[in-house]
């Protein structure tokens, strides 16, 4: 390292290997309930709420004014009974489909992604459809997920994002979009390398999706399985994913680097998950360091490793901070 190359602000700027963080690189995960006028604070996720569709305007208008460009929707059904196949996922009056329609009219320029999974809607809390013995019925699961994805796309989602991790779901969803003549209109973002992580706790509490028995280790990747993650990324590229995602973010930057190598021509998304968000909040609150510095360094790390899109609960703060750059 020659010190002279980083001794000036411009010199440091020139060393940046990737484009810096922009507003267009931020996608905000939001929780929608079927209680239309609700605004309920989420225990484990500071400053985040479950929102009813009637309150989306007051919630998002100020952020859109600050440059918010995309959101990803998670539905939280609270009023109707869940069942074994997750019928509520594509209920035309359910939270996600209602919110897609509403957001398309309220904010015509906003890019709307919808998370596709069954765990928020099944009585057992697993991400797919099960056999009697509690194991995953793969063909039934992928068929059901494809129906849900097509319903979201038909309602106007610009992007559908399956987070279930069932084998063959990308092909099934792609085929469904082709049959419904929606493939040119709706992007398919795959949670390709999604690890069975200890950092989803606050999210599961927020949406009430903790499995009622067992865990997700049969379909999410083991934390040490870098090779399996590489294969999953290649598989999803072959099956027709438009965007490849790695999740969680900071503990898996090597995998994000692998995604850049294996899918150099695909946009790459990374999900800074609920546990990462809460950890940074807790650390800053405990006086370990400066909140803004923690958040910005986490963004820099993910951009550097190859992210083109970052799903983060820090989106509101970042939209503000991007307008208030600190001295170099
Ligand atoms: C469910 C899903 C999860 C997250 C996104 N979609 C949790 C899980 O797999 O248990 C986690 C997001 C977060 O922690 O912020 N398919
Ligand atoms: Zn799930």
XYZ file of C-alpha atoms and ligand atoms in Angstrom:
345
model
C 0.000 0.000 0.000
C 1.476 3.341 -0.987
C 0.267 5.887 1.443
C 0.394 8.581 -1.207
C -2.423 6.877 -3.102
C -4.843 7.312 -0.205
C -3.520 10.520 1.319
C -6.115 12.792 -0.260
C -9.938 12.676 -0.489
C -9.806 12.280 -4.262
C -7.077 9.686 -3.992
C -9.291 7.641 -1.669
C -12.269 8.035 -3.951
C -10.282 6.683 -6.872
C -9.464 3.541 -4.927
C -13.114 2.573 -4.639
C -13.555 -0.694 -6.479
C -17.286 -0.463 -6.895
C -19.674 2.397 -7.346
C -20.550 3.832 -3.983
C -23.918 3.415 -2.359
C -26.768 5.178 -4.177
C -30.464 5.543 -3.371
C -31.245 3.219 -6.265
C -29.322 0.438 -4.520
C -31.646 0.452 -1.497
C -34.727 -1.768 -1.215
C -36.817 -1.303 1.931
C -38.460 -4.421 3.474
C -41.904 -3.534 4.842
C -44.506 -5.505 6.788
C -48.160 -5.308 5.802
C -50.999 -6.566 7.989
C -54.601 -7.225 7.010
C -55.782 -4.861 9.752
C -56.237 -1.826 7.468
C -55.627 0.996 9.955
C -52.864 -0.671 11.976
C -49.479 0.727 12.894
C -47.940 -1.703 15.349
C -44.331 -1.376 16.560
C -42.250 -4.525 16.076
C -40.595 -5.656 19.270
C -37.236 -6.864 17.982
C -36.924 -4.330 15.158
C -36.419 -0.777 16.455
C -38.334 1.876 14.445
C -40.124 -0.702 12.270
C -43.883 -1.302 12.267
C -46.551 -3.566 10.868
C -48.620 -1.329 8.617
C -52.220 -1.561 7.482
C -52.915 -0.695 3.836
C -54.831 2.439 4.798
C -51.696 3.872 6.379
C -49.230 3.181 3.599
C -49.483 6.694 2.244
C -48.518 8.409 5.515
C -45.739 5.847 5.951
C -44.160 5.954 2.522
C -44.914 9.391 1.052
C -42.134 11.114 3.055
C -39.666 8.402 2.041
C -40.634 8.558 -1.627
C -40.079 12.322 -1.374
C -36.573 11.587 -0.097
C -35.826 9.305 -3.019
C -37.053 5.857 -1.984
C -37.132 3.755 -5.159
C -38.108 0.261 -4.105
C -39.795 -1.768 -1.401
C -40.222 -5.481 -0.753
C -43.499 -6.540 0.861
C -44.035 -9.151 3.574
C -47.595 -10.045 4.470
C -48.818 -10.643 8.016
C -52.320 -12.151 8.068
C -53.903 -11.542 11.468
C -57.626 -11.755 10.851
C -58.152 -15.020 9.002
C -57.327 -18.623 9.887
C -54.069 -20.060 8.472
C -54.168 -23.515 6.848
C -51.740 -26.230 5.771
C -51.201 -24.942 2.213
C -51.060 -21.220 2.964
C -54.262 -20.248 1.163
C -54.000 -16.730 2.606
C -50.783 -16.046 0.669
C -52.658 -15.245 -2.528
C -56.014 -14.301 -1.024
C -57.182 -11.459 -3.323
C -58.191 -9.546 -0.186
C -55.000 -10.478 1.660
C -52.410 -7.930 2.764
C -49.871 -8.375 -0.050
C -52.214 -8.265 -3.036
C -54.154 -5.354 -1.545
C -50.919 -3.479 -0.841
C -49.509 -4.055 -4.334
C -52.645 -2.573 -5.903
C -52.688 0.352 -3.507
C -48.990 1.181 -3.897
C -49.183 1.050 -7.681
C -51.809 3.807 -7.590
C -50.298 5.842 -4.759
C -46.722 5.833 -6.043
C -46.545 5.090 -9.773
C -42.745 5.413 -9.807
C -42.081 3.032 -6.927
C -40.637 -0.400 -7.742
C -42.625 -3.017 -5.861
C -41.177 -6.406 -5.037
C -43.154 -9.088 -3.210
C -41.559 -11.774 -1.086
C -42.988 -15.166 -2.046
C -43.144 -17.781 0.699
C -45.690 -19.812 2.577
C -44.359 -19.656 6.157
C -46.290 -16.498 7.068
C -49.498 -18.179 5.896
C -49.261 -21.837 6.919
C -50.644 -23.189 10.176
C -47.377 -25.142 10.706
C -45.107 -22.188 9.844
C -42.961 -24.039 7.309
C -42.066 -22.508 3.953
C -43.668 -25.242 1.830
C -46.445 -27.836 1.739
C -45.833 -30.891 3.928
C -46.493 -34.641 3.720
C -48.360 -36.244 6.631
C -45.057 -37.096 8.306
C -43.983 -33.438 8.337
C -41.407 -33.624 5.537
C -41.586 -31.282 2.530
C -43.732 -32.303 -0.439
C -41.587 -30.724 -3.112
C -43.830 -30.886 -6.215
C -46.834 -29.549 -4.288
C -44.695 -26.817 -2.720
C -43.221 -25.517 -5.968
C -46.626 -25.601 -7.703
C -48.183 -23.637 -4.844
C -45.334 -21.095 -4.749
C -45.653 -20.588 -8.508
C -49.379 -19.851 -8.127
C -48.658 -17.306 -5.410
C -45.904 -15.622 -7.444
C -48.141 -15.390 -10.523
C -50.942 -13.880 -8.411
C -48.581 -11.169 -7.091
C -47.266 -10.477 -10.587
C -50.806 -10.282 -11.973
C -51.704 -7.804 -9.208
C -48.879 -5.564 -10.427
C -45.692 -6.501 -8.571
C -42.612 -5.504 -10.586
C -40.626 -8.273 -8.987
C -41.418 -11.540 -7.233
C -38.863 -12.883 -4.778
C -39.181 -16.499 -3.614
C -37.533 -16.974 -0.204
C -38.730 -20.526 0.485
C -35.661 -22.424 -0.832
C -37.589 -25.411 -2.236
C -35.757 -27.239 -5.015
C -36.920 -26.320 -8.508
C -39.003 -23.323 -7.489
C -37.313 -20.864 -9.820
C -38.125 -22.973 -12.866
C -41.701 -23.532 -11.633
C -42.262 -19.817 -11.058
C -40.639 -18.875 -14.352
C -42.911 -21.370 -16.186
C -45.915 -19.937 -14.357
C -44.994 -16.394 -15.384
C -44.518 -17.510 -18.989
C -47.922 -19.229 -19.039
C -49.575 -16.134 -17.567
C -47.813 -13.961 -20.132
C -46.153 -11.950 -17.364
C -42.554 -12.930 -17.869
C -41.513 -9.742 -19.644
C -43.240 -7.606 -17.011
C -42.145 -9.152 -13.751
C -38.589 -9.785 -12.638
C -37.743 -12.937 -10.719
C -35.382 -12.329 -7.807
C -34.205 -15.549 -6.220
C -33.095 -15.879 -2.632
C -30.457 -18.215 -4.076
C -27.969 -18.523 -1.264
C -30.158 -18.305 1.812
C -28.523 -19.711 4.904
C -30.160 -21.292 7.945
C -29.131 -18.366 10.097
C -29.449 -17.429 13.743
C -30.156 -13.872 12.608
C -33.806 -14.164 11.496
C -35.261 -14.018 15.020
C -36.695 -10.481 15.032
C -38.248 -11.073 11.590
C -39.986 -14.290 12.635
C -41.338 -12.508 15.675
C -42.540 -9.635 13.474
C -44.465 -11.807 11.032
C -45.309 -14.714 13.339
C -43.651 -17.313 11.104
C -41.586 -19.413 13.506
C -42.122 -23.102 12.613
C -44.443 -24.867 15.053
C -42.186 -27.952 15.004
C -38.703 -28.704 13.665
C -36.607 -26.033 11.946
C -35.635 -24.913 8.444
C -32.376 -26.803 8.159
C -33.746 -29.202 5.551
C -34.211 -26.415 3.029
C -31.951 -23.529 4.037
C -28.187 -23.817 3.558
C -25.856 -24.776 6.424
C -23.699 -21.805 7.445
C -20.507 -23.594 6.430
C -21.720 -24.772 3.003
C -19.983 -22.402 0.621
C -19.922 -25.025 -2.125
C -23.627 -25.673 -1.862
C -24.234 -21.918 -2.068
C -22.161 -21.729 -5.251
C -24.172 -24.589 -6.761
C -27.461 -22.944 -5.762
C -26.418 -19.693 -7.447
C -25.495 -21.527 -10.663
C -28.715 -23.531 -10.552
C -30.865 -20.408 -10.200
C -29.065 -18.697 -13.081
C -29.832 -21.761 -15.227
C -33.457 -21.907 -14.084
C -33.992 -18.307 -15.193
C -33.597 -16.019 -12.168
C -33.189 -12.351 -13.128
C -31.593 -11.261 -9.838
C -29.490 -13.424 -7.508
C -29.670 -12.849 -3.759
C -27.391 -13.746 -0.867
C -28.802 -13.707 2.682
C -27.809 -12.747 5.394
C -25.332 -10.057 4.358
C -22.202 -9.297 6.392
C -21.497 -12.835 7.658
C -21.662 -14.112 4.039
C -19.636 -11.593 2.039
C -17.456 -14.377 0.617
C -20.593 -15.892 -0.888
C -21.538 -12.510 -2.333
C -18.077 -12.400 -3.881
C -18.720 -15.870 -5.302
C -22.016 -14.627 -6.764
C -20.156 -11.816 -8.519
C -17.825 -14.389 -10.032
C -20.549 -16.931 -10.943
C -23.215 -14.464 -12.107
C -21.213 -11.475 -13.336
C -23.975 -10.344 -15.680
C -26.833 -10.574 -13.170
C -27.742 -7.888 -10.662
C -26.832 -9.216 -7.219
C -28.932 -8.492 -4.174
C -27.964 -8.941 -0.549
C -30.344 -8.999 2.401
C -29.096 -7.340 5.566
C -31.455 -9.314 7.779
C -33.354 -8.444 10.929
C -30.697 -9.814 13.293
C -27.979 -7.760 11.617
C -30.151 -4.653 11.940
C -30.957 -5.277 15.579
C -27.344 -6.110 16.381
C -26.117 -2.775 15.030
C -28.827 -0.933 16.966
C -27.968 -2.785 20.172
C -24.237 -2.247 19.761
C -24.641 1.477 19.156
C -27.043 1.775 22.095
C -24.501 0.011 24.314
C -21.879 2.577 23.360
C -19.709 0.196 21.342
C -19.414 2.782 18.572
C -21.133 5.333 16.384
C -24.468 4.296 14.877
C -24.090 6.017 11.500
C -20.533 4.737 11.093
C -21.626 1.162 11.815
C -24.439 1.345 9.285
C -22.376 3.013 6.575
C -19.496 0.591 6.970
C -21.885 -2.348 6.651
C -23.161 -0.842 3.372
C -19.643 -0.267 2.087
C -18.733 -3.869 2.831
C -21.659 -5.268 0.872
C -21.159 -2.945 -2.116
C -17.451 -3.812 -2.141
C -18.211 -7.541 -2.122
C -20.435 -7.212 -5.181
C -23.935 -6.084 -4.219
C -25.956 -4.069 -6.703
C -29.055 -4.003 -4.503
C -29.236 -4.010 -0.683
C -32.373 -4.992 1.190
C -32.088 -3.131 4.467
C -34.261 -1.847 7.309
C -31.839 1.112 7.517
C -33.208 2.483 4.227
C -34.957 5.519 5.826
C -31.775 6.642 7.618
C -29.628 6.026 4.546
C -31.902 8.095 2.285
C -31.396 10.941 4.752
C -27.639 10.439 5.135
C -27.039 10.246 1.398
C -28.318 13.844 1.292
C -25.996 14.840 4.133
C -22.561 13.535 3.218
C -19.959 13.762 5.936
C -16.662 15.527 5.299
C -14.266 13.192 3.429
C -39.179 -16.418 5.240
C -38.221 -15.293 5.364
C -37.353 -15.065 6.426
C -36.720 -13.845 6.166
C -37.186 -13.381 4.944
N -38.113 -14.289 4.452
C -37.135 -15.825 7.675
C -36.865 -17.265 7.640
O -36.410 -17.841 6.652
O -37.126 -17.845 8.683
C -35.744 -13.208 7.088
C -35.592 -11.753 6.962
C -34.970 -11.088 8.132
O -34.540 -11.723 9.115
O -34.896 -9.863 8.089
N -39.082 -17.177 4.117
Zn -40.580 -18.968 4.481
